[in-house]
GROMACS .gro file of C-alpha atoms in nm:
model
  328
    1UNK     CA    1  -3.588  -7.874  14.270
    2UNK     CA    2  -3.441  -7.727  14.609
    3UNK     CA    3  -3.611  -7.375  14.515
    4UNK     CA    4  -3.982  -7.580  14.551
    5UNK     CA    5  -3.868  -7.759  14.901
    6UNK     CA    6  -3.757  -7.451  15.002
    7UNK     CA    7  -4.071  -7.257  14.922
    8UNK     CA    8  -4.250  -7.553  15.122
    9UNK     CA    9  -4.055  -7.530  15.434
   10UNK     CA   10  -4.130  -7.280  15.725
   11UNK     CA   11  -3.826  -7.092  15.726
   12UNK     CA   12  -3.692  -6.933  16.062
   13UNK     CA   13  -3.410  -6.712  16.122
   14UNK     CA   14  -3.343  -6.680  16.477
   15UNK     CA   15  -3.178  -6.345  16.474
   16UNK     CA   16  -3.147  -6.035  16.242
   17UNK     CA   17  -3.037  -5.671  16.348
   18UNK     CA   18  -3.128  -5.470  16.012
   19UNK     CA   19  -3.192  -5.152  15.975
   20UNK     CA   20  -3.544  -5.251  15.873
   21UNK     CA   21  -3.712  -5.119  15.594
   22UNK     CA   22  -3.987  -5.273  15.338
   23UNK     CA   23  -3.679  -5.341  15.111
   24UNK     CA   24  -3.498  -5.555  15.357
   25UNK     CA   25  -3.854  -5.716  15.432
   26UNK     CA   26  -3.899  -5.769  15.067
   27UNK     CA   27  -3.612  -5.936  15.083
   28UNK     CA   28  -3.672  -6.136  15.356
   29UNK     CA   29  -3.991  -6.259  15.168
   30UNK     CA   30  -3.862  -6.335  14.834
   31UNK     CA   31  -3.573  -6.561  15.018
   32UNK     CA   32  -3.856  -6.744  15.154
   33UNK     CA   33  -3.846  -6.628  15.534
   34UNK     CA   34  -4.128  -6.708  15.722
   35UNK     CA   35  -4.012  -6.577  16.054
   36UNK     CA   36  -3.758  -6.354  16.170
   37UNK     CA   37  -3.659  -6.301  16.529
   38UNK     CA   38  -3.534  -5.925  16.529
   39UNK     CA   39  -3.361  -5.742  16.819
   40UNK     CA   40  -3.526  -5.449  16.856
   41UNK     CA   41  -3.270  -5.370  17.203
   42UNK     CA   42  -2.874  -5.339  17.233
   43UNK     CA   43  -2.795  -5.141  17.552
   44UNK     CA   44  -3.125  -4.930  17.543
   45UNK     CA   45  -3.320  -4.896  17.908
   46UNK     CA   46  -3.728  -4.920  17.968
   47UNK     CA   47  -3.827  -4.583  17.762
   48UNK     CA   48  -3.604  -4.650  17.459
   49UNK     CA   49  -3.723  -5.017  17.414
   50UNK     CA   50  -4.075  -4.885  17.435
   51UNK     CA   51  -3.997  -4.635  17.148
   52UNK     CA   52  -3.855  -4.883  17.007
   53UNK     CA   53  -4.183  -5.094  17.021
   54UNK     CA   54  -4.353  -4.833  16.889
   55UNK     CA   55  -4.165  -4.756  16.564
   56UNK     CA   56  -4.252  -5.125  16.513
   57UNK     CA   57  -4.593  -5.094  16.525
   58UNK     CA   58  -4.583  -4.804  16.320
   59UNK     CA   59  -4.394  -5.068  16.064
   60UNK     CA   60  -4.656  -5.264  16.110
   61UNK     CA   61  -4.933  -5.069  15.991
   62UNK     CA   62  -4.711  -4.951  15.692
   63UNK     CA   63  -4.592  -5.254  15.557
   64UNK     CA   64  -4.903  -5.476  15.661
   65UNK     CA   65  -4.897  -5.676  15.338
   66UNK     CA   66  -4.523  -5.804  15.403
   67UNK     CA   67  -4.484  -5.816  15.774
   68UNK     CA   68  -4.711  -5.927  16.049
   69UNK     CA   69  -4.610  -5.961  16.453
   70UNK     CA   70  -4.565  -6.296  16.602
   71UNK     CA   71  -4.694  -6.325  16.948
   72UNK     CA   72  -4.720  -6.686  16.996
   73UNK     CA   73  -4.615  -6.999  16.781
   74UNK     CA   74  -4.908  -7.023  16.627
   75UNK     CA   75  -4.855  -6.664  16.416
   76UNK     CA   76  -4.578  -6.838  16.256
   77UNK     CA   77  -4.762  -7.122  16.084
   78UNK     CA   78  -5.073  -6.789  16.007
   79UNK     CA   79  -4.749  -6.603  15.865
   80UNK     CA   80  -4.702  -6.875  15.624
   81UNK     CA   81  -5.010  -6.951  15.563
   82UNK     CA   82  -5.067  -6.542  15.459
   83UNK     CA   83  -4.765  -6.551  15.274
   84UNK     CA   84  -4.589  -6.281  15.519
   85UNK     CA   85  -4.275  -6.214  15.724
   86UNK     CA   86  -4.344  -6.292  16.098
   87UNK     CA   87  -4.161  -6.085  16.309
   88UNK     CA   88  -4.040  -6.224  16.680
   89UNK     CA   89  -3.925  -5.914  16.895
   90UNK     CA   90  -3.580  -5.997  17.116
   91UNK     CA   91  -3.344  -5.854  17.330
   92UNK     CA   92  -2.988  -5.908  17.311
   93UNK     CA   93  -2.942  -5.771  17.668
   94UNK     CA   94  -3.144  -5.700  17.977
   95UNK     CA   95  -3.175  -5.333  17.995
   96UNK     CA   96  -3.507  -5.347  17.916
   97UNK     CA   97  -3.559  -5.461  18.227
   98UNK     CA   98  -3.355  -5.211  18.436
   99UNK     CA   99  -3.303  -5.370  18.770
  100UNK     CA  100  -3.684  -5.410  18.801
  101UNK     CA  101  -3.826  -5.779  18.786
  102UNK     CA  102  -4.148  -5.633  18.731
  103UNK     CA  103  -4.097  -5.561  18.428
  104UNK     CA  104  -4.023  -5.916  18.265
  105UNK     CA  105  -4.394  -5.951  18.263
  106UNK     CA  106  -4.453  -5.637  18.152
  107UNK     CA  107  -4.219  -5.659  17.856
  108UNK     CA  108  -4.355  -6.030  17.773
  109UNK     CA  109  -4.693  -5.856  17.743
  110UNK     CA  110  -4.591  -5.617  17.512
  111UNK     CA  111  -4.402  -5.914  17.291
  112UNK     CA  112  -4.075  -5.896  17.375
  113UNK     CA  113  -4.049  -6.295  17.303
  114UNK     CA  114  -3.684  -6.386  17.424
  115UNK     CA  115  -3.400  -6.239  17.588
  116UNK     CA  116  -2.984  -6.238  17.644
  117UNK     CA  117  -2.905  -6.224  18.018
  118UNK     CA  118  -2.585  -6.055  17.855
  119UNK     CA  119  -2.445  -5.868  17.578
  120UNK     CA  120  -2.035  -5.978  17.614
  121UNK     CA  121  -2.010  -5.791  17.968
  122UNK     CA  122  -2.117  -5.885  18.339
  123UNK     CA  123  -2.485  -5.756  18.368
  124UNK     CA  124  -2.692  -5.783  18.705
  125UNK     CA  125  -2.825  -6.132  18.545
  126UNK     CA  126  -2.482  -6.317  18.454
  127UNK     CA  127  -2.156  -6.298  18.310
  128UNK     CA  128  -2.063  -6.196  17.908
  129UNK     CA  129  -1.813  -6.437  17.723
  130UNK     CA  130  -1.572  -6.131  17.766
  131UNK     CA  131  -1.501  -6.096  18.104
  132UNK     CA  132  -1.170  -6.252  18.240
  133UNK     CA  133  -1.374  -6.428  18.544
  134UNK     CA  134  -1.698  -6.594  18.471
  135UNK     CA  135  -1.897  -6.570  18.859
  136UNK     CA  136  -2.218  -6.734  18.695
  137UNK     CA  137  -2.600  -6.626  18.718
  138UNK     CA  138  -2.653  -6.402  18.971
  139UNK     CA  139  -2.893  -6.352  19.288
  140UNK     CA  140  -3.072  -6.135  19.061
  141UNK     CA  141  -3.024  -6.344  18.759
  142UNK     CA  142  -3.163  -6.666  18.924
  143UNK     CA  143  -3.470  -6.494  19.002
  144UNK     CA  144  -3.545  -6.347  18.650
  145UNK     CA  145  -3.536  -6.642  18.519
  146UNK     CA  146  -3.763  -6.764  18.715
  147UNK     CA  147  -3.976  -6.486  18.640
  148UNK     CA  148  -3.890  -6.536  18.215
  149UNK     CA  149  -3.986  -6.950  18.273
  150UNK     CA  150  -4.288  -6.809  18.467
  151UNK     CA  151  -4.443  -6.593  18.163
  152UNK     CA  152  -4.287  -6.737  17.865
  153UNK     CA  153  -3.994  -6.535  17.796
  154UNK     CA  154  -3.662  -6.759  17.634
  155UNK     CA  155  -3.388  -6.709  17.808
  156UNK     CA  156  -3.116  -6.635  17.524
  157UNK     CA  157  -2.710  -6.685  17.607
  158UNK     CA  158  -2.572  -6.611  17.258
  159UNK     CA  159  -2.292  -6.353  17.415
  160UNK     CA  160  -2.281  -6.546  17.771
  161UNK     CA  161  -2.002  -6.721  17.905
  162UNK     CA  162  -1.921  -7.099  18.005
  163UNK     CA  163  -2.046  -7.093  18.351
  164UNK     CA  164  -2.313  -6.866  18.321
  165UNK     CA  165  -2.457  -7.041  18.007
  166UNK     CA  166  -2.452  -7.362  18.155
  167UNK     CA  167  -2.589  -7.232  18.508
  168UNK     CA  168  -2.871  -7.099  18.285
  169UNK     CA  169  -2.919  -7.419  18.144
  170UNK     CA  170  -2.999  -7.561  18.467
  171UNK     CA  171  -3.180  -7.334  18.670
  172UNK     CA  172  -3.390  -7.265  18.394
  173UNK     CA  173  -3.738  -7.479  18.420
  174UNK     CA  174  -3.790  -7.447  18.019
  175UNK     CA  175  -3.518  -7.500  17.777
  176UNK     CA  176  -3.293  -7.203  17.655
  177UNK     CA  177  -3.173  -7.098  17.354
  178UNK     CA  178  -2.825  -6.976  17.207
  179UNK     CA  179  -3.008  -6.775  16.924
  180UNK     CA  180  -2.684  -6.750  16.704
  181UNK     CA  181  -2.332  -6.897  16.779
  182UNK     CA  182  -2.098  -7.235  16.615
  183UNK     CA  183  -1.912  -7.475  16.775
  184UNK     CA  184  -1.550  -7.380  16.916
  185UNK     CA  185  -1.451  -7.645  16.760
  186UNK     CA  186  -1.521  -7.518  16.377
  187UNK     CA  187  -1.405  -7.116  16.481
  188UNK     CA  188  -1.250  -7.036  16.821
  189UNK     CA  189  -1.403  -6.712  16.856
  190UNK     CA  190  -1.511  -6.567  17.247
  191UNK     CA  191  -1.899  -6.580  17.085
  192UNK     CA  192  -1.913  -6.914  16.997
  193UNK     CA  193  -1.992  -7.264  17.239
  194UNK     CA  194  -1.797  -7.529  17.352
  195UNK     CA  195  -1.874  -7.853  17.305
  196UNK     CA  196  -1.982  -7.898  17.656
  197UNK     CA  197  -2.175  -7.649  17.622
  198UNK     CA  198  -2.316  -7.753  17.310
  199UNK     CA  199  -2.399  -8.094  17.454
  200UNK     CA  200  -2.588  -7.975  17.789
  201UNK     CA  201  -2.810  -7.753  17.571
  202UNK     CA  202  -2.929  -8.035  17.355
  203UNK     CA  203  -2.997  -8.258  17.664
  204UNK     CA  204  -3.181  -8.037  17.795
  205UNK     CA  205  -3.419  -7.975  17.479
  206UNK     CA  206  -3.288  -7.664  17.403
  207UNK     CA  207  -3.167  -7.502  17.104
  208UNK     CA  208  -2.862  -7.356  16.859
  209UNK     CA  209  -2.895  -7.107  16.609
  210UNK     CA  210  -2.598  -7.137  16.361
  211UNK     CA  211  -2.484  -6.810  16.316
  212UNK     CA  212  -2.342  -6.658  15.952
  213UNK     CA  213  -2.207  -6.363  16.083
  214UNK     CA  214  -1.802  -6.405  15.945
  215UNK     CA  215  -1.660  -6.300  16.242
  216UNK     CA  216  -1.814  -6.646  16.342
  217UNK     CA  217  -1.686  -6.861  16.101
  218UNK     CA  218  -1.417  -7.050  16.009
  219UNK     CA  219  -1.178  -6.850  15.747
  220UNK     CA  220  -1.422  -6.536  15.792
  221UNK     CA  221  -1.592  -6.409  15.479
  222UNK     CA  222  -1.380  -6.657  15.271
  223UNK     CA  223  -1.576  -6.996  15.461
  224UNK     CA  224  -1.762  -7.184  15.200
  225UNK     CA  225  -2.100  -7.308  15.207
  226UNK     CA  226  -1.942  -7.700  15.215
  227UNK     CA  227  -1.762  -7.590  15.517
  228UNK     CA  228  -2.081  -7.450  15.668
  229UNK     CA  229  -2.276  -7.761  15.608
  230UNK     CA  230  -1.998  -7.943  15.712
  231UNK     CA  231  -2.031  -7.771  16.099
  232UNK     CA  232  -2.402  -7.817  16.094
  233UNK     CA  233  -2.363  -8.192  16.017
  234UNK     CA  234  -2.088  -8.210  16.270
  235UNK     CA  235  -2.347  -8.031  16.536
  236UNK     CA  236  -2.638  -8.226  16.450
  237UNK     CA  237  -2.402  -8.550  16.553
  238UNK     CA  238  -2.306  -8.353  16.890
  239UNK     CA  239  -2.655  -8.278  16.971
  240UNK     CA  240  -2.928  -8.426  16.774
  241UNK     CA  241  -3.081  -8.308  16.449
  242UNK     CA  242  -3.396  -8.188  16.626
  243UNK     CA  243  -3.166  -7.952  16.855
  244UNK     CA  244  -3.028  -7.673  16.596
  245UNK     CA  245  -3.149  -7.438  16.345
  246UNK     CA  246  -3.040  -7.103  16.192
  247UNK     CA  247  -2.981  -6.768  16.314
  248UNK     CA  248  -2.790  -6.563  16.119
  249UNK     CA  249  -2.684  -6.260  16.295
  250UNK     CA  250  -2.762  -6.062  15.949
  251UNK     CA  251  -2.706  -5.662  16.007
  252UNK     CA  252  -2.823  -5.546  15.661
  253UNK     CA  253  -2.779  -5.202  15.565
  254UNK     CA  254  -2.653  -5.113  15.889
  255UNK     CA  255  -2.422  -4.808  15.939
  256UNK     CA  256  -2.083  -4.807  16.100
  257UNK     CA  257  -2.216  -4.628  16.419
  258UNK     CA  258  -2.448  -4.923  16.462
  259UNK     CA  259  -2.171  -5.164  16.534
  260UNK     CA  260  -1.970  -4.925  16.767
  261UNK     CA  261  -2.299  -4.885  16.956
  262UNK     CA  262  -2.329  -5.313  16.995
  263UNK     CA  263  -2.012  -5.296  17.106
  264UNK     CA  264  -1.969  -4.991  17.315
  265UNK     CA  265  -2.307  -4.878  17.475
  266UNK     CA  266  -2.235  -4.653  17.710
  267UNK     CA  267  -2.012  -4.826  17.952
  268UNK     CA  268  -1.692  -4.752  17.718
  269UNK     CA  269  -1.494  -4.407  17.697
  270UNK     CA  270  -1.218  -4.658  17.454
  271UNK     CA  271  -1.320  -4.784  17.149
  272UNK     CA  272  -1.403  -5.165  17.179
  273UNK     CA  273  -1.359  -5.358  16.853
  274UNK     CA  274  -1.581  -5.658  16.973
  275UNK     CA  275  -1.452  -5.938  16.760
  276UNK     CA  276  -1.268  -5.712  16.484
  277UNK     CA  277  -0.934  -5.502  16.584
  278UNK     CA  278  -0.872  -5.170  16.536
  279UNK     CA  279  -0.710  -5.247  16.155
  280UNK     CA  280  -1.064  -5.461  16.081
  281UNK     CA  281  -1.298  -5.231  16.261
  282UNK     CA  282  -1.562  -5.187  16.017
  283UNK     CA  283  -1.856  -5.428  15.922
  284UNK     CA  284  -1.676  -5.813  15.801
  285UNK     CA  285  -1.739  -5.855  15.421
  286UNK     CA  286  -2.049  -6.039  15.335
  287UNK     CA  287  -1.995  -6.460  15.245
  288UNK     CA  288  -2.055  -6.492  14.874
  289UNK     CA  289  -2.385  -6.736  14.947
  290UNK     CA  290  -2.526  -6.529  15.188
  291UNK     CA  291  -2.535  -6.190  15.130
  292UNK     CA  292  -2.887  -6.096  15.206
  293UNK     CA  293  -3.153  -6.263  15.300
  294UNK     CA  294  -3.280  -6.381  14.969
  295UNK     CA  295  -3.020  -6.613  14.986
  296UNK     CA  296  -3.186  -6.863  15.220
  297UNK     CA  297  -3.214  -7.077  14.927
  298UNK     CA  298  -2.839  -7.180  14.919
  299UNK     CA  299  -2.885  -7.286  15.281
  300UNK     CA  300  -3.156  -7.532  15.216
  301UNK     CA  301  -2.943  -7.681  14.864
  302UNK     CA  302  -2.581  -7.635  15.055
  303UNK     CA  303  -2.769  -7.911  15.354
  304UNK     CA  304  -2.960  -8.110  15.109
  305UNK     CA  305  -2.611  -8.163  14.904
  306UNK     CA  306  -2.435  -8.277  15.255
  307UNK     CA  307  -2.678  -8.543  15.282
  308UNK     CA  308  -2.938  -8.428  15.473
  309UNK     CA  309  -3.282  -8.562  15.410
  310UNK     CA  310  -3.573  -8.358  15.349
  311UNK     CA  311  -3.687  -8.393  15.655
  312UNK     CA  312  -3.393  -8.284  15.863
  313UNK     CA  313  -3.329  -8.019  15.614
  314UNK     CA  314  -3.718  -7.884  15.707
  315UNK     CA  315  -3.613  -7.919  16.104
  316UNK     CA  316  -3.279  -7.701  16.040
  317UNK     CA  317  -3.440  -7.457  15.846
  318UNK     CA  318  -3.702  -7.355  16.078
  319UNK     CA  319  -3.918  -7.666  16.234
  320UNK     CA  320  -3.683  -7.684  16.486
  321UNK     CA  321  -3.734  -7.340  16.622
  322UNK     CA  322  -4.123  -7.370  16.556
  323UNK     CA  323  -4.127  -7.679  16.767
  324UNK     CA  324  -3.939  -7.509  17.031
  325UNK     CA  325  -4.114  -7.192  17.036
  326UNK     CA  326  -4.449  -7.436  17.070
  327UNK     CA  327  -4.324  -7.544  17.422
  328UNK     CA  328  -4.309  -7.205  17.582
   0.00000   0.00000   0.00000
C-alpha cells in the first residue's frame, strides 16, 4: 500500500551531488523522484560553472526521456505529469559569482535556481559553520541577497554558521532555505542547526531539508529509519509540518577525489577531513534503507509508520518544497 502513495506523491529531494549518469537517473526514477535539486558547483569560478552548465545540457539532450530541466515550479508538476526526473541546478557556494553582483542575474537566467552564501569557510557573502568567529553577512553579502530576492534566486545556508544563517534569515525579503541539515539536537555535528535556528527559519516561511548523509546522523551509518522518523516528527513539532522536507545530500558513485575537492578547493595546501578524520577519511558507509535513490520508498513507509498522515507524509516528501519553490 505505501509503494501506490508513494507513486502518487511528488517527490523532491532537495540536494544530490552524483556523479550523474542515466543509471543514477534511472534510479532516481524508479525510486519515484520527481525532482532533484543537483549542485552542479563546489569551489568552481564563472567559466567552470558555465562548462558545467553545458555538460548538462548535453545530458539533457541524451537522456531526454528520463530527465528534463526545471526552470520554474511549474516544470515540477510537467515532470510528473511526463513521468521524468526534474532537475533544479544549485550552488553550494558563491564562486559562481566571483566578486561580481552582476552576475546573480546572469546565473538566475541561465537556471542556476538556489545558492549557499558558503561552503564551511568565510566567503565575501558570510561566514561557514567552520570558522572559530562567526562576523555575519557581509557588506557584500547583504547586497547579493538583495540582488538573489530581486530575481528569484534561494538563498541556501546548509554549511553557514549561527549568525550568518540567522542574519540571512532576516535580511532576506523571501524565505531561505537550509537545503540539507538535522537538528543539533538529534546529531551535534558543525553542519547541522540549532534549534534557534531551526525555529526562526520556520517563522519566517522558510524551509529544512533533512539530510541522510551519515556524517549527519545520529549513530552514523548504523541510525535506523525509526530514529530518522523519529527527528522528522520531533522537527515538524519545532517548526510546523508545512516547514521541512528532504534533502539527502546523496553522492552516488562518486570517487574519493570528489570529496577531497568539497572539502579542500583550492584554499588548502593540508588535507581537510570535513566531518570525517584522517582514520575515517573516505566516503561514510551507506544506511541500510537508503542506499540509492530507489529507496525513497522506505522514507514515505518509515513516516507513514510514525504516524504521519497521508497528507503530511505528501508535504515531507516533496509538497513542501513545491509550495516553497511556488513563492519565488
Amino acid at each position: 500500500m505505501h509503494l501506490d502513495i508513494h507513486r502518487q506523491q511528488i517527490v523532491i529531494d532537495g540536494l544530490q551531488y552524483s556523479n550523474w549518469s542515466r543509471e543514477i537517473f534511472e534510479q532516481l526514477q524508479a525510486g519515484g523522484v520527481t525532482m532533484v535539486h543537483a549542485t552542479i558547483v563546489y569551489h568552481e569560478q564563472i567559466r567552470e560553472t558555465l562548462l558545467r552548465i553545458g555538460e548538462w545540457n548535453r545530458m539533457f539532450e541524451q537522456h531526454g526521456d528520463l530527465i528534463m530541466p526545471v526552470k520554474s515550479a511549474d516544470d515540477i508538476r510537467l515532470a510528473k505529469q511526463l513521468g521524468k526526473v526534474g532537475i533544479m541546478f544549485g550552488a553550494q557556494n558563491c564562486s559562481p559569482i566571483e566578486d561580481d553582483i552582476n552576475m546573480v542575474a546572469i546565473m538566475r537566467e541561465l537556471n542556476l535556481m538556489i545558492m549557499q552564501l558558503t561552503y564551511n569557510n568565510q566567503s565575501l557573502l558570510a561566514c561557514g559553520c567552520y570558522e572559530a568567529e562567526d562576523s555575519g553577512v557581509t557588506r557584500f553579502g547583504r547586497q547579493v541577497i538583495a540582488e538573489m530576492n530581486r530575481v528569484g534566486m534561494i538563498v541556501d545556508m546548509s554549511h553557514s554558521a549561527e549568525r550568518s544563517t540567522l542574519e540571512a534569515i532576516e535580511i532576506s525579503s523571501r524565505p531561505i532555505v537550509i537545503s540539507h541539515a538535522n537538528p543539533n539536537s538529534f546529531h551535534p555535528a558543525k553542519r547541522n542547526k540549532s534549534d534557534t535556528v531551526l525555529k526562526a527559519l520556520g517563522e519566517s516561511g522558510g524551509l529544512l531539508g533533512f539530510s541522510l548523509y551519515p556524517f549527519h546522523l545520529k549513530n552514523g551509518p548504523d541510525c535506523t529509519l525509526e530514529e530518522f522518523c523519529d527527528m522528522v516528527a520531533r522537527t515538524a513539532d519545532l517548526m510546523g509540518v508545512d516547514q521541512i522536507g528532504i534533502g539527502t545530500d546523496l553522492c552516488q558513485q562518486q570517487p574519493l577525489e570528489v570529496l577531497e575537492w568539497m572539502r579542500n578547493g583550492r584554499w588548502s595546501k593540508e588535507m581537510d577531513y570535513g566531518e570525517g578524520s584522517k582514520s575515517n577519511a573516505d566516503w561514510p558507509r551507506p544506511l541500510e534503507w537508503f542506499k540509492d535513490s530507489r529507496d525513497f520508498p522506505n522514507l514515505t513507509k518509515g513516516l507513514l509508520d510514525r504516524g504521519f498522515s497521508e497528507q503530511d507524509v505528501a508535504k515531507v516528501m516533496g509538497l513542501n518544497w513545491l509550495n516553497f519553490l511556488m513563492r519565488h
